[in-house]
Amino acid sequence: MTRRATLRGEERTPLQEARADVLICGGSFAGLAVARELAGAGADVLVVDRYEIGERATSACAAPTDWLHAMGVRRAIRQELPCMAFHTPHGSARYRLPWSWSSFDYRELCHELWEQCDARFEIAKVASRGAPPEAVRTANYDITVLTDRGAISAPLIVDALGWRRVLGPGENVQPPDALISRGLEVHPHGGGVDLDCWIDRSVVRYGYAWSVPADGEQRVGVGSYEPRHHVKEPTKQMARRLDVDAVRYQGNWFPHALRPAAEDGVFFAGDSAGHCLPLSGEGIRTAFYFGIACGRELRAVLAGERTREQALAAYGAFSDEHAGAYRVMGRLQDWVPRVPPRALASLIALAGRRRPCSWAFTRYLGVAPPPETTGDLESRVPWRPSPTTSAGSSPA
Ligand SMILES: Cc1cc2nc3c(=O)[nH]c(=O)nc-3n(C[C@H](O)[C@H](O)[C@H](O)COP(=O)(O)OP(=O)(O)OC[C@H]3O[C@@H](n4cnc5c(N)ncnc54)[C@H](O)[C@@H]3O)c2cc1C
């Protein structure tokens, strides 16, 4: 069971300092990427989360290795995975990728990110936005957020709270009616060398199953694009199939549609903005990518180079530039479960050949390419592959 370090009950006293220059709500991938980008800006940055940093993982924790290097989190890497294997009831294909995945330890990764920040942290559960002030006198007037430890206000607010989009206007995102997928996995002891993926309708009608090895641990899970379809039985079925124990469950919802990244004076990054990619359900590197972009805009405001409204507009437009790529992946997500299984097996085998594999995965990484160095996000154009991904692939 996850050890619970979070303050409870009477220990959750009202916050001492209820104002900051930047308030980042959510201390996971997106929130920490924003905070890291603000290090050295000379601002009072406050990160709040309902749990301790790194306490609760909700992901298989695999990301492109180049991204983990760029974020300075090498210590967290557990296993590098240069190949993916795709399995259908009618055959399997093994792909050698033009870049590698790495599985990592969530707690360690969060701690490594936090070491690179100079922000304050408080445990608090965010409930909603406070009422807007009666008279708005300045361009960067404070916005108030209500938490279980009192109200906190700041002129710059980031919602990195995940799929629920707590600080969005109107109702929070609610399954099963939202454009959202669901995922569940188990973490038994185990092994493996590839990132395995099953597209098998006898396991999950609209979705896929995976196994991610992580140096002695095996993260076996199932994701369903149809939020009404439960994934517990399919996850147990996969564990039986792989002859591993169905132990240490963790699961969550993850979005498969973009939402406005700037709305009502608030910046949204990661799952709260729907930045998780449709089809693959990959949302860690996109949380980093958009978190960095958000952090840069906030920095420009803090430096007096932009107003908050200008930064919101620029960040919202940057996120929107990626809408085409998300649309394509969304269509693939709708299409793949409808392809006749034998045809799908043939397509998967064809796509695994060196050239199509290199082309497809280079473009896929190019949706949110890793910065060459931690300081360079010049390659902001959607679909433009990063130079670090140009190494050719070889047949597996
Ligand atoms: C089973 C599963 C496996 C996955 N595997 C992968 C994978 O291997 N690779 C990959 O790239 N993606 C994977 N994903 C998707 C990925 O986990 C998400 O896209 C990613 O976590 C998004 O990061 P985030 O920082 O935006 O949100 P989150 O990681 O969800 O972080 C939100 C943070 O906000 C905090 N929070 C939430 N509500 C409140 C509140 N009211 N008050 C205070 N704090 C709050 C949470 O405690 C958390 O720390 C997986 C998803 C699932 C469900």
mmCIF file of C-alpha atoms in Angstrom, residues 3 42 45 80 89 117 135 171 197 200 209 241 268 293 297-298 311 368 393:
data_model
loop_
_atom_site.group_PDB
_atom_site.id
_atom_site.type_symbol
_atom_site.label_atom_id
_atom_site.label_comp_id
_atom_site.label_asym_id
_atom_site.label_seq_id
_atom_site.Cartn_x
_atom_site.Cartn_y
_atom_site.Cartn_z
ATOM 1 C CA ARG A 3 2.594 5.121 2.445
ATOM 2 C CA GLY A 42 13.394 35.952 -8.208
ATOM 3 C CA VAL A 45 6.454 30.728 -6.347
ATOM 4 C CA GLU A 80 15.922 1.965 -21.006
ATOM 5 C CA PRO A 89 -4.465 -12.063 -31.878
ATOM 6 C CA CYS A 117 13.139 24.458 -8.254
ATOM 7 C CA ALA A 135 -13.267 46.245 -8.479
ATOM 8 C CA GLU A 171 -18.441 22.386 -13.878
ATOM 9 C CA CYS A 197 1.486 -3.253 -26.296
ATOM 10 C CA ASP A 200 -6.799 -7.267 -28.574
ATOM 11 C CA ALA A 209 -2.982 -3.173 -22.856
ATOM 12 C CA ARG A 241 -1.897 -14.018 -19.381
ATOM 13 C CA PHE A 268 -3.656 25.209 -17.655
ATOM 14 C CA ALA A 293 6.158 26.757 -22.405
ATOM 15 C CA GLU A 297 5.394 32.937 -20.427
ATOM 16 C CA LEU A 298 5.119 33.412 -16.659
ATOM 17 C CA ALA A 311 1.151 35.823 -21.722
ATOM 18 C CA ALA A 368 6.299 17.529 -28.389
ATOM 19 C CA SER A 393 16.285 2.992 -36.845
#
